[in-house]
Short mmCIF file of C-alpha atoms in Angstrom, two decimals:
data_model
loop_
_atom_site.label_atom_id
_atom_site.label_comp_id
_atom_site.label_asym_id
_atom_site.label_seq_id
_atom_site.Cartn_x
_atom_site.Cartn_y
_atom_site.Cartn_z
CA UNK A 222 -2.21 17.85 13.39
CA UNK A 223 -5.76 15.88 13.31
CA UNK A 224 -4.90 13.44 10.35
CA UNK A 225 -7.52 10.65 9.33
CA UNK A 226 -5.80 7.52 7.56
CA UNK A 227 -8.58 5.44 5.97
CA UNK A 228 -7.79 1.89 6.06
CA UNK A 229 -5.68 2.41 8.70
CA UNK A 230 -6.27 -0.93 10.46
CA UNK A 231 -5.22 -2.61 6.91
CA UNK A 232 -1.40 -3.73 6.53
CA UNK A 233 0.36 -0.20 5.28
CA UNK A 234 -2.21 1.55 6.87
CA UNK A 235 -1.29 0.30 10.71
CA UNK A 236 1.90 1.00 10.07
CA UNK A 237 2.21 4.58 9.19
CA UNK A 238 -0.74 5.33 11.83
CA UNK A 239 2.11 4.30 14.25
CA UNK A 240 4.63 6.76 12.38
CA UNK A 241 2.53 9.38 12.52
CA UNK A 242 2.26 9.00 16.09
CA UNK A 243 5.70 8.77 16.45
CA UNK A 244 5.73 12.29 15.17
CA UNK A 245 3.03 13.72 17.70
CA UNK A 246 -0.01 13.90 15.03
CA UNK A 247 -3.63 13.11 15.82
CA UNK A 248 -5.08 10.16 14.05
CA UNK A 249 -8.51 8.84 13.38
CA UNK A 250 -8.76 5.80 11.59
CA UNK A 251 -11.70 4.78 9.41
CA UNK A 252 -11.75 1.34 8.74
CA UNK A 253 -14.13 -1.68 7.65
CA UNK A 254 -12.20 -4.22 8.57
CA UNK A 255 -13.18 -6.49 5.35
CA UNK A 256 -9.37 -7.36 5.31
CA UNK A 257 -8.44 -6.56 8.79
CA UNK A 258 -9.21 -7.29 12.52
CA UNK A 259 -10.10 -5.04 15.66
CA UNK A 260 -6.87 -6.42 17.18
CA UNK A 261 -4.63 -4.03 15.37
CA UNK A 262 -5.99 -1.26 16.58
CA UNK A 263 -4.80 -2.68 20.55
CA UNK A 264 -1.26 -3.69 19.08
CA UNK A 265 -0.93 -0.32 17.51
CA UNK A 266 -1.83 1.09 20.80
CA UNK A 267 0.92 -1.03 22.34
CA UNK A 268 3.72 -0.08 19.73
CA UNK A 269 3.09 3.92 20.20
CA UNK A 270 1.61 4.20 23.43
CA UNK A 271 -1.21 6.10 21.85
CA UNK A 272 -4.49 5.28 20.74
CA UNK A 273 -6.17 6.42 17.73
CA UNK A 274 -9.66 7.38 17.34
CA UNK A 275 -11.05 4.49 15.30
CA UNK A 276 -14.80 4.28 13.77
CA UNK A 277 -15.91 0.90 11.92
CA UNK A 278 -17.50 1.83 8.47
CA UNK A 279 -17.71 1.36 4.94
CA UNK A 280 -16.60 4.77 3.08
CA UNK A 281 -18.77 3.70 -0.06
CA UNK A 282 -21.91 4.81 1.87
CA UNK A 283 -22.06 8.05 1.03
CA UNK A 284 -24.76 9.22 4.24
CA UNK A 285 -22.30 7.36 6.73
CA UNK A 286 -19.33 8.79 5.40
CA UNK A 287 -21.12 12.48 5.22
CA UNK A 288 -22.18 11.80 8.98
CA UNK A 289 -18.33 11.26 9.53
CA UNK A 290 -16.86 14.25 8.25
CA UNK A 291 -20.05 16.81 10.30
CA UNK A 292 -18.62 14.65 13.24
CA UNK A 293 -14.85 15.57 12.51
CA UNK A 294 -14.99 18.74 10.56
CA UNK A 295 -11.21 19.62 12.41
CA UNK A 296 -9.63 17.02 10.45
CA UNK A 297 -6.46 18.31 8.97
CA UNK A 298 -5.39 16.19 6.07
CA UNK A 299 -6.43 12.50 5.19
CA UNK A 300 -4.03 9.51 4.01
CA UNK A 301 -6.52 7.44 1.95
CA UNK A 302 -5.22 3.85 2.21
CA UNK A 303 -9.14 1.99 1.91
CA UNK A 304 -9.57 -0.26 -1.52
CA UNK A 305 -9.12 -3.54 -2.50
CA UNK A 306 -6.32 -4.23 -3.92
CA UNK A 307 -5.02 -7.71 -5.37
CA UNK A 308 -4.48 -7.82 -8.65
CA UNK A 309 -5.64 -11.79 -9.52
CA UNK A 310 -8.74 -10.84 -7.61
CA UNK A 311 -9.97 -7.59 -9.58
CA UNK A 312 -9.61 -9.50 -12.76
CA UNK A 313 -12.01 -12.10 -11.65
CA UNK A 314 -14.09 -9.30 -9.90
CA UNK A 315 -13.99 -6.35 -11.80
CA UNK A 316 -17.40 -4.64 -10.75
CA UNK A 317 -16.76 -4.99 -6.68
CA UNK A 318 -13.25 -3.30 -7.52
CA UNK A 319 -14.68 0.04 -9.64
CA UNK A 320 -17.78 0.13 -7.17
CA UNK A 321 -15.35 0.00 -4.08
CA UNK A 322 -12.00 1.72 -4.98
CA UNK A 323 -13.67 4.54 -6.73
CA UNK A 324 -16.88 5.32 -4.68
CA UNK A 325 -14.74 5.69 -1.76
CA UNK A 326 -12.63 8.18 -2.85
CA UNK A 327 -15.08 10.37 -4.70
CA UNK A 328 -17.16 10.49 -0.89
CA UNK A 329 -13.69 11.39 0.43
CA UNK A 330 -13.38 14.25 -1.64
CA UNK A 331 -16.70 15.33 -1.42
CA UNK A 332 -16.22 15.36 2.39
CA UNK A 333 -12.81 17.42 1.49
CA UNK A 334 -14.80 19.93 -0.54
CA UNK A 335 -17.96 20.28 1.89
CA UNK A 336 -16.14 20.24 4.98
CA UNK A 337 -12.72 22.26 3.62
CA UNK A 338 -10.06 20.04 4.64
CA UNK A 339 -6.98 21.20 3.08
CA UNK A 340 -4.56 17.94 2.56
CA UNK A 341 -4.93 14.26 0.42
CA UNK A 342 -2.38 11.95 0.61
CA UNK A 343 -3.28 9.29 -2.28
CA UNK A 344 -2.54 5.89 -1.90
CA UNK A 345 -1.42 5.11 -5.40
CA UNK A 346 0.37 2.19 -6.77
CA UNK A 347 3.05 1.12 -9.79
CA UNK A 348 0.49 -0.75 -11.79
CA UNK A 349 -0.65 3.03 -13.39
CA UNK A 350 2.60 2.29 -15.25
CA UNK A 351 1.05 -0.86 -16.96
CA UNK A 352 4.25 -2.94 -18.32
CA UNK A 353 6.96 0.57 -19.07
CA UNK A 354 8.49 0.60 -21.97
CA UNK A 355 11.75 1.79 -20.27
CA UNK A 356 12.97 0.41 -16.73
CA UNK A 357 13.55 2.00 -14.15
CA UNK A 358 10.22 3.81 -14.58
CA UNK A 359 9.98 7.46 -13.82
CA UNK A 360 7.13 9.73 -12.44
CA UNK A 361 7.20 11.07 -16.29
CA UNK A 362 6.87 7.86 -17.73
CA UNK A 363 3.74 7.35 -20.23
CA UNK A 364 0.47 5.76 -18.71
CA UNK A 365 -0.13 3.09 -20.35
CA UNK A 366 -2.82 0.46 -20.72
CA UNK A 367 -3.78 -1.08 -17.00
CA UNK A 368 -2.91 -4.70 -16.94
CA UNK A 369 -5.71 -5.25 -14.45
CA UNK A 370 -9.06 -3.50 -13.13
CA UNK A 371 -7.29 -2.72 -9.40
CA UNK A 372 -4.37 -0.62 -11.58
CA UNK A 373 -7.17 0.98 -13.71
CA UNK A 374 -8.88 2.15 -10.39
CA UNK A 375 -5.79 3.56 -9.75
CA UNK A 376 -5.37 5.30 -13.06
CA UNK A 377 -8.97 6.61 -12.74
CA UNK A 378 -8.34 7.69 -9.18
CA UNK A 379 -5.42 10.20 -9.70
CA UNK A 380 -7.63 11.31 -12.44
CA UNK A 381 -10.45 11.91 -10.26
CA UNK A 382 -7.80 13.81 -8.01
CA UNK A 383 -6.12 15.25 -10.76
CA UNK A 384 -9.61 17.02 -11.98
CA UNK A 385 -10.47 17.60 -8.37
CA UNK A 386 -7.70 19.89 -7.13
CA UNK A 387 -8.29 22.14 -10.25
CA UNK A 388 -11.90 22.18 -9.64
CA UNK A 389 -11.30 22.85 -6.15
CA UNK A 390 -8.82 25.30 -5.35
CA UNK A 391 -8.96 24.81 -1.83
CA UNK A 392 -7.30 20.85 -2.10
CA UNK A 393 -4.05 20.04 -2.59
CA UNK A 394 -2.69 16.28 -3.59
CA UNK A 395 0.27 13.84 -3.32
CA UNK A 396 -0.39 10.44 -4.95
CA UNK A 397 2.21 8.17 -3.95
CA UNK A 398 2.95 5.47 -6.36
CA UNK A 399 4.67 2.39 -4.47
CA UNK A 400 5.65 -0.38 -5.60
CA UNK A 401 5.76 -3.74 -3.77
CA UNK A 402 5.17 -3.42 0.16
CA UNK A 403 6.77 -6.36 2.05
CA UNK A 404 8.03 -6.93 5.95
CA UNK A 405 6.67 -6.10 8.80
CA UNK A 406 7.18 -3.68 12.23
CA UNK A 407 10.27 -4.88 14.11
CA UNK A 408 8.09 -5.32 16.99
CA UNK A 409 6.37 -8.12 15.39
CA UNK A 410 2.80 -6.64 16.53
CA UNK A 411 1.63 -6.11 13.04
CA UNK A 412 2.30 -6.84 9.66
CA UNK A 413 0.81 -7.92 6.50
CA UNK A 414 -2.33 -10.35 7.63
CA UNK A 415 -4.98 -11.30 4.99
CA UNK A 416 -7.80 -12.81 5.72
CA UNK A 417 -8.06 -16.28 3.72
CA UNK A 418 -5.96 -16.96 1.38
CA UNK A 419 -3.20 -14.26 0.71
CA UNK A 420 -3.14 -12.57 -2.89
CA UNK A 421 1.09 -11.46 -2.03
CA UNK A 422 3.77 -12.91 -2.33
CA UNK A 423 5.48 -12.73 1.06
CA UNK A 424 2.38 -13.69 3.28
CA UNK A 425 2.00 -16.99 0.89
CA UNK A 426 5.90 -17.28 1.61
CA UNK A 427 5.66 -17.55 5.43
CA UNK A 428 2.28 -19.10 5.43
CA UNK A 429 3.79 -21.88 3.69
CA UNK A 430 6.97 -22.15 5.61
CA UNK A 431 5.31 -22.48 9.36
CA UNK A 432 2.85 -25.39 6.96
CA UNK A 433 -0.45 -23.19 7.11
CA UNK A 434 -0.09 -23.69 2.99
CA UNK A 435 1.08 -26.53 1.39
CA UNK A 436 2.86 -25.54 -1.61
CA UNK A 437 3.78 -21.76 -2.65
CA UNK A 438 3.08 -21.13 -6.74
CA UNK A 439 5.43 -18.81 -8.45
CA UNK A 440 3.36 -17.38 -11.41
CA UNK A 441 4.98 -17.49 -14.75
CA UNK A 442 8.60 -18.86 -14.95
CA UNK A 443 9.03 -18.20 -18.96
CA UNK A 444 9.38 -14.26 -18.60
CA UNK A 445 12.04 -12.57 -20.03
CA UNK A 446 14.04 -11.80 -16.78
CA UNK A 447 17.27 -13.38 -14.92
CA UNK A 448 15.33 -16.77 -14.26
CA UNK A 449 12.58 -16.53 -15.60
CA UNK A 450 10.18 -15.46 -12.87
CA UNK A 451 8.45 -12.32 -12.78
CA UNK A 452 10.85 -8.69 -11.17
CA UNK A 453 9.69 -6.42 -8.52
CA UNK A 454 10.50 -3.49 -6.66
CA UNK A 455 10.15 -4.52 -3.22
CA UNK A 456 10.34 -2.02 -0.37
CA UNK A 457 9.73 -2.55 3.71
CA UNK A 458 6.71 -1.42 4.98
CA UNK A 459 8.07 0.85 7.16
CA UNK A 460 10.27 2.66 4.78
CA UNK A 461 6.73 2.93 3.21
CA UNK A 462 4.77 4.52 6.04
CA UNK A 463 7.58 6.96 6.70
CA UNK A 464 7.39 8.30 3.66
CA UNK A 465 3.35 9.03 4.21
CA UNK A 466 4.33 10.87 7.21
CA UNK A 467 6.89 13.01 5.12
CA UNK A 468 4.29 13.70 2.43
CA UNK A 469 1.91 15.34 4.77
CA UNK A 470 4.79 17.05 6.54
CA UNK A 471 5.28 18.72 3.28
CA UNK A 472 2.09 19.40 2.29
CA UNK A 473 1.29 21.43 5.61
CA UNK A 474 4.37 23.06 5.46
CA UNK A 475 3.67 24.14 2.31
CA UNK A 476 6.44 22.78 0.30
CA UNK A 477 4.06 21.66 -2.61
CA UNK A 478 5.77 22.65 -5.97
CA UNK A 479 1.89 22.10 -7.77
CA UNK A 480 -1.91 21.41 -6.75
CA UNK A 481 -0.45 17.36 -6.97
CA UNK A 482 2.04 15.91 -7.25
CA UNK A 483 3.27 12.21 -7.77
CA UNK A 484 5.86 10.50 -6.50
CA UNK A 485 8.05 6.68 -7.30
CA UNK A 486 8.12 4.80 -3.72
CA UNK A 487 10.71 1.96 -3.89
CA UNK A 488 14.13 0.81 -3.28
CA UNK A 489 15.19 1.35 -7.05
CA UNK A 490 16.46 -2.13 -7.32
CA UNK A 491 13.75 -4.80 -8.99
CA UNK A 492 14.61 -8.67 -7.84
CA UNK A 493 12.63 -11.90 -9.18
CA UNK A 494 10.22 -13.76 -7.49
CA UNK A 495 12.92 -16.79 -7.13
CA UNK A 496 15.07 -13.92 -5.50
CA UNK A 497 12.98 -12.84 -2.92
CA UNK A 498 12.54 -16.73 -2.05
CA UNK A 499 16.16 -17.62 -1.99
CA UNK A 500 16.09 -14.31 0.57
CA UNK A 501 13.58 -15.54 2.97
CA UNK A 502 15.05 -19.54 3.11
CA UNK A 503 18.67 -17.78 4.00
CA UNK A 504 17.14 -15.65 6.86
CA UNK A 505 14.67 -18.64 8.04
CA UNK A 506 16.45 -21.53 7.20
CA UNK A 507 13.46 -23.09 6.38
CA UNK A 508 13.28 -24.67 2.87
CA UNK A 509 10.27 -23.95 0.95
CA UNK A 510 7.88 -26.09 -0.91
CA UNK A 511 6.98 -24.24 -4.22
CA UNK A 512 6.22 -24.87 -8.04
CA UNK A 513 6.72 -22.73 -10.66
CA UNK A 514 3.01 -22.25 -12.58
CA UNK A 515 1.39 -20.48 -15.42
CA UNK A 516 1.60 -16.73 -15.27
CA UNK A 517 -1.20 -14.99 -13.40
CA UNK A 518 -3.57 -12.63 -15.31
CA UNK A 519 -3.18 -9.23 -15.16
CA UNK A 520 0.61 -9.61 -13.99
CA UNK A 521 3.31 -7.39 -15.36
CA UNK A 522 6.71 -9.33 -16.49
CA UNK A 523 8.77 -6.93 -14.91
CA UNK A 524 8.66 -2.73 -13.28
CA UNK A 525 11.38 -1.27 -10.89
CA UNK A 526 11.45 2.63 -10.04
CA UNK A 527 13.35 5.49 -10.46
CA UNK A 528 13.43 6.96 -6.91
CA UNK A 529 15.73 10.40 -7.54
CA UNK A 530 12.64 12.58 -7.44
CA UNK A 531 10.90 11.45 -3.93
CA UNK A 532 15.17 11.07 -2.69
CA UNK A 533 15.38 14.43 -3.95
CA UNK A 534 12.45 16.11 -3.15
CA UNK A 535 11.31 14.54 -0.06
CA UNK A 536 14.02 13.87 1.36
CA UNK A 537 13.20 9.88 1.53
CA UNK A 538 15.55 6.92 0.80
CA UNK A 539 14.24 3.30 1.47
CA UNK A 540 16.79 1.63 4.16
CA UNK A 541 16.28 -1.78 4.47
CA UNK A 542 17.94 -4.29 2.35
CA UNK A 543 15.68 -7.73 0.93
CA UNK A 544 17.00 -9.90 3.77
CA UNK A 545 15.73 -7.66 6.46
CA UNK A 546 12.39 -7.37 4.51
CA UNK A 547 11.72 -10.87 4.49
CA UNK A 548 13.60 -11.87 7.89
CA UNK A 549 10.88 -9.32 9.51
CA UNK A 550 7.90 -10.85 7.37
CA UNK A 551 8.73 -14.34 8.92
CA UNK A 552 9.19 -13.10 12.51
CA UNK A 553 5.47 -11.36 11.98
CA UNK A 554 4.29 -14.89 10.96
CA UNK A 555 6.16 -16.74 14.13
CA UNK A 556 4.88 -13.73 16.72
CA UNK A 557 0.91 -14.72 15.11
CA UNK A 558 1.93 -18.26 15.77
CA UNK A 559 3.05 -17.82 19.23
CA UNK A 560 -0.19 -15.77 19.87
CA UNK A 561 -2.45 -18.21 18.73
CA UNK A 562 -1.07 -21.34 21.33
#
């Protein structure tokens, strides 16, 4: 199948264009590269063997995104990775995170509509939960309140998608909330890069350790959680992008139970920031300068997931345990070290 992954050059985006190689599909890649280089397109390349089709644009213009879809009217079914999406960042930049994350998927289901293609994998996240009353949170849990503008442009985007598969008989949805991508391909070829200073935990973790960062900040130590700092679901990139593979599978096999459906992506187990820390000094043996800070706004104190629905019904189970997450996040960071000499 002809799949396009938008923002597939981005971090979670590379990596599931490589599993959906592995599995013989097509893929084009759309990509702006405002948080991403060229260069993963060639590692990709060297991972799968296989090169994507890859065109350099910005899917909120509407006439260049049109142009795309007359150009690639065969496309099967579309992963939509492309939006901003750290959290401290669309709180000081609200406008540039509505004008981005939404325009771009309201020209990507226009292009759906016009051009009939079938299939919409969402890239959703756990911030539609806003801080859950009840933990683990469940695909049936109550929407609440966003804490920040990037989870309201994710609440207003399943809405979007929500209103557009009714509207539109002819499109069918899975918006995949995940929670808190970490690690990187064993192959050490790509992995989570940002460009300037990183808004995620785990890059600011490694970048500190090989001494491009000083000092790591841990946001908020006075939270009501095992020590204080702030819990997470964390779950391996890869586990991730297999899962976006599966989703598609099913929706072209026609195993859809409903125009859209959502589903949890995690591990089911939340850990604190000071956990995920203690994880990466064991596997590196480097000991890391940090200091815990004043909580961030627009953080939640705490969210974990209920995975028995997307273990159930897609058949998916995250593998990899914390230490593997974070020993493969710090032999990413070594690999772009060694590359740069």
């Amino acid at each position: 199948m002809k799949i396009l992954v938008t923002g597939g050059a981005g971090y979670i985006g590379s990596h599931t264009v490589v599993e959906l190689q592995k599995q013989g599909h097509q893929v084009v890649i759309v990509d702006n590269l405002s948080n991403s280089s060229a260069d993963v397109i060639d590692n990709i390349v060297k991972i799968s063997g296989v090169a994507p089709v890859f065109e350099k644009f910005d899917l909120t213009d509407q006439a260049l995104t049109a142009d795309f879809f007359k150009r690639h009217s065969n496309i099967d079914g579309i992963i939509h990775f492309a939006a901003f999406k750290a959290v401290g960042e669309s709180v000081a930049n609200p406008l540039m995170y509505y004008r981005n994350n939404i325009q771009s998927l309201i020209n990507i289901l226009e292009g759906m509509k016009v051009n009939k293609i079938p299939y919409l994998v969402f890239s959703s996240s756990c911030t539609v939960y806003g801080q859950p009353d009840e933990l683990p949170v469940k695909e049936t849990s109550p929407i609440k309140e966003a804490f920040s503008p990037y989870g309201f442009t994710k609440q207003v985007s399943e809405a979007i998608i929500r209103d557009s598969v009714v509207a539109y008989p002819g499109i069918k949805a899975i918006a995949l909330r995940y929670f808190n991508p970490i690690g990187a391909h064993d192959s050490a070829l790509i992995g989570e890069l940002p460009l300037g200073v990183p808004n995620n935990l785990l890059p600011f973790i490694t970048q500190t350790a090989i001494g491009i960062r000083q000092e790591l900040n841990v946001f908020g130590s006075d939270y009501n959680t095992p020590d204080g700092t702030a819990v997470r679901d964390y779950i391996h990139v890869v586990d991730l992008a297999q899962a976006h593979v599966i989703a598609v599978d099913r929706m072209i096999s026609r195993k859809s139970k409903a125009p859209m459906e959502v589903f949890n992506l995690g591990t089911g187990n939340g850990l604190t920031v000071l956990e995920v820390i203690n994880s990466f000094e064991r596997v590196s043996g480097v000991k890391l300068n940090y200091r815990l800070v004043e909580r961030r706004p627009g953080d939640v104190e705490k969210v974990w997931a209920d995975t028995a629905y997307a273990n159930e019904e897609l058949g998916w189970k995250a593998k990899k345990a914390v230490d593997e997450m974070t020993l493969s996040a710090w032999k990413w960071e070594l690999a772009l070290a060694d590359r740069k000499k």
